[in-house]
């Protein structure tokens, strides 16, 4: 590796170590305060483990942040995606457009409905869907009959578009909604990484028919495991309330069920942690935005920190570093590891996994290029009292 690249890497590593003040330096870890521990302990003392008032309190707090009244709490983000597909009655006759440069949950949720993931390409700028490329592709491979979009080659219906707001950066929601309207597609926003992120001053996850948030341990706030499902239409919302609760109808004494459902609910104990964590969301976002500014001072011809897209105000959940090629990426990941600094590659494109190779796909050159050049670097460093 050229001396100039190694010199730039050393400067960045020294900056990270100086900010963190100790090794190892983790990528994104839970930020747990004593208030979080007290919040959970209080519910344990009351024996409110699965059921309690903290679930409603957490939902209320999320409604204030997100700006939607129709929010359901789920055990994780993956089942929230699955529930959205169930709500749309996606089945084996359907295809769902999914970015290949994506966490595997989206494709697996589609397969769990016995449906077909149809892999689409990502934007080199914001890492979300390349909508201009997608529109040209759909024009070529589809025919619209009676408001139903048919894949001319597979003869299956294309029913939905799943997009992901990558690393907390918003995709272009104007273009997403335009395509979905033209082709009569349900829009499912995977905003798992984007709590607090806005596009044109509106919270992501509220533009589509459904939006999903994750509270996994590595997210900007955590409930241990957990997720939220945002639902635009009230009729769908009422249906999903039953779907995620075993199809249950409330009765004081009897077990009654009106339809097929599963238990996707978030337990009260997890919600109690979420309530405490949510109080610090604004500070967490400010911290990550400040960290981006510090890291971006190292921008040069070799390193480029990925900034928030136009019209977006990002939570900068994970700081993303764009390199020039696969060789530089491999070297830097190993060099970080040698220095006890946790870094990781962007996701491997889904269509490269053996069990997903057979599914339809467009030209995916952008996704391959991004996979060969983008890594994540430590993003949960606490900056208070360190600057």
Coordinates of N, CA, C and O in Angstrom, one line a residue, residues 1-10 12-13 300-304 321-337 343-345 369-377:
X1 N 0.8 -1.2 0.0 CA 0.0 0.0 0.0 C 0.9 1.3 0.0 O 1.9 1.3 0.7
X2 N 0.5 2.2 -0.8 CA 1.3 3.5 -1.0 C 1.5 4.2 0.4 O 0.6 4.2 1.2
X3 N 2.7 4.8 0.5 CA 3.0 5.5 1.8 C 2.0 6.6 2.1 O 1.6 6.8 3.3
X4 N 1.5 7.3 1.1 CA 0.6 8.4 1.3 C -0.7 7.9 1.8 O -1.4 8.6 2.7
X5 N -1.2 6.7 1.4 CA -2.5 6.2 1.9 C -2.3 5.8 3.4 O -3.1 6.0 4.2
X6 N -1.2 5.1 3.6 CA -0.9 4.7 5.0 C -0.8 5.9 6.0 O -1.2 5.8 7.1
X7 N -0.2 6.9 5.5 CA 0.0 8.1 6.3 C -1.4 8.7 6.6 O -1.7 9.1 7.8
X8 N -2.3 8.8 5.6 CA -3.7 9.2 5.9 C -4.4 8.3 6.9 O -5.2 8.8 7.7
X9 N -4.2 7.0 6.7 CA -4.8 6.1 7.6 C -4.3 6.3 9.1 O -5.1 6.3 10.0
X10 N -3.0 6.5 9.2 CA -2.5 6.8 10.6 C -3.0 8.0 11.2 O -3.3 8.0 12.4
X12 N -6.0 9.4 10.6 CA -7.4 9.1 11.0 C -7.4 8.2 12.2 O -8.2 8.5 13.2
X13 N -6.6 7.2 12.3 CA -6.6 6.3 13.5 C -6.2 7.0 14.7 O -6.8 6.8 15.8
X300 N -10.0 13.8 1.9 CA -9.0 14.1 0.9 C -9.3 13.2 -0.3 O -10.3 12.6 -0.4
X301 N -8.3 13.2 -1.2 CA -8.5 12.4 -2.5 C -8.6 10.9 -2.2 O -9.1 10.1 -3.0
X302 N -8.1 10.4 -1.0 CA -8.2 9.0 -0.6 C -9.4 8.7 0.3 O -9.9 7.6 0.2
X303 N -9.8 9.6 1.1 CA -10.9 9.3 2.1 C -12.0 10.4 1.8 O -11.7 11.6 1.8
X304 N -13.2 9.9 1.8 CA -14.4 10.8 1.7 C -15.4 10.3 2.6 O -16.0 9.2 2.5
X321 N -17.3 5.8 5.3 CA -16.0 6.3 4.6 C -15.9 5.7 3.2 O -15.9 4.4 3.1
X322 N -15.8 6.5 2.2 CA -15.7 6.0 0.8 C -14.3 6.0 0.4 O -13.6 7.1 0.5
X323 N -13.8 4.9 0.0 CA -12.4 4.8 -0.5 C -12.4 4.6 -2.0 O -13.4 4.7 -2.7
X324 N -11.2 4.5 -2.6 CA -11.1 4.5 -4.1 C -11.3 3.1 -4.7 O -11.7 3.0 -5.9
X325 N -11.0 2.0 -4.0 CA -11.1 0.7 -4.6 C -11.1 -0.4 -3.5 O -10.9 -0.1 -2.3
X326 N -11.2 -1.6 -4.0 CA -11.4 -2.8 -3.1 C -10.1 -3.0 -2.3 O -10.1 -3.4 -1.1
X327 N -8.9 -2.8 -2.9 CA -7.6 -3.0 -2.3 C -7.5 -2.1 -1.1 O -7.0 -2.5 0.0
X328 N -7.8 -0.8 -1.3 CA -7.7 0.2 -0.2 C -8.7 -0.2 1.0 O -8.3 -0.1 2.2
X329 N -9.8 -0.7 0.6 CA -10.8 -1.1 1.6 C -10.3 -2.2 2.5 O -10.4 -2.2 3.7
X330 N -9.8 -3.2 1.8 CA -9.3 -4.4 2.5 C -8.1 -4.0 3.4 O -8.0 -4.5 4.6
X331 N -7.2 -3.2 2.9 CA -6.1 -2.8 3.7 C -6.5 -2.0 5.0 O -6.1 -2.3 6.1
X332 N -7.5 -1.1 4.8 CA -7.9 -0.2 5.9 C -8.6 -1.0 7.0 O -8.4 -0.8 8.2
X333 N -9.5 -1.9 6.5 CA -10.2 -2.8 7.5 C -9.2 -3.6 8.4 O -9.4 -3.6 9.6
X334 N -8.2 -4.1 7.7 CA -7.2 -4.9 8.5 C -6.3 -4.0 9.4 O -6.0 -4.4 10.5
X335 N -6.1 -2.8 8.9 CA -5.2 -1.9 9.6 C -6.0 -1.4 10.9 O -5.4 -1.2 11.9
X336 N -7.3 -1.1 10.7 CA -8.1 -0.7 11.9 C -8.1 -1.9 12.9 O -8.0 -1.6 14.1
X337 N -8.3 -3.1 12.4 CA -8.4 -4.2 13.3 C -7.1 -4.4 14.1 O -7.1 -4.7 15.3
X343 N -14.2 -1.6 12.7 CA -14.7 -1.1 11.4 C -15.3 -2.2 10.7 O -15.0 -3.4 10.9
X344 N -16.2 -1.9 9.7 CA -16.8 -3.0 9.0 C -17.1 -2.5 7.6 O -17.2 -1.3 7.3
X345 N -17.3 -3.5 6.7 CA -17.7 -3.2 5.3 C -19.2 -2.9 5.3 O -20.0 -3.3 6.1
X369 N -19.9 -1.4 -6.9 CA -18.9 -0.4 -6.7 C -18.9 0.1 -5.3 O -17.8 0.3 -4.7
X370 N -20.0 0.3 -4.7 CA -20.1 0.8 -3.3 C -19.6 -0.3 -2.4 O -18.9 0.0 -1.4
X371 N -19.9 -1.6 -2.6 CA -19.5 -2.7 -1.8 C -17.9 -2.7 -1.8 O -17.3 -3.0 -0.7
X372 N -17.3 -2.4 -2.9 CA -15.9 -2.5 -3.0 C -15.2 -1.2 -2.4 O -13.9 -1.2 -2.4
X373 N -15.9 -0.2 -2.0 CA -15.3 1.0 -1.6 C -15.7 1.7 -0.3 O -15.1 2.6 0.2
X374 N -16.8 1.2 0.3 CA -17.4 1.9 1.5 C -17.2 1.0 2.8 O -17.5 -0.2 2.8
X375 N -16.8 1.7 3.8 CA -16.7 1.0 5.1 C -17.3 2.0 6.2 O -17.5 3.2 6.0
X376 N -17.7 1.4 7.3 CA -18.1 2.2 8.5 C -17.0 2.2 9.5 O -16.3 1.2 9.7
X377 N -16.9 3.4 10.2 CA -15.9 3.6 11.2 C -16.6 4.0 12.5 O -17.8 4.3 12.5

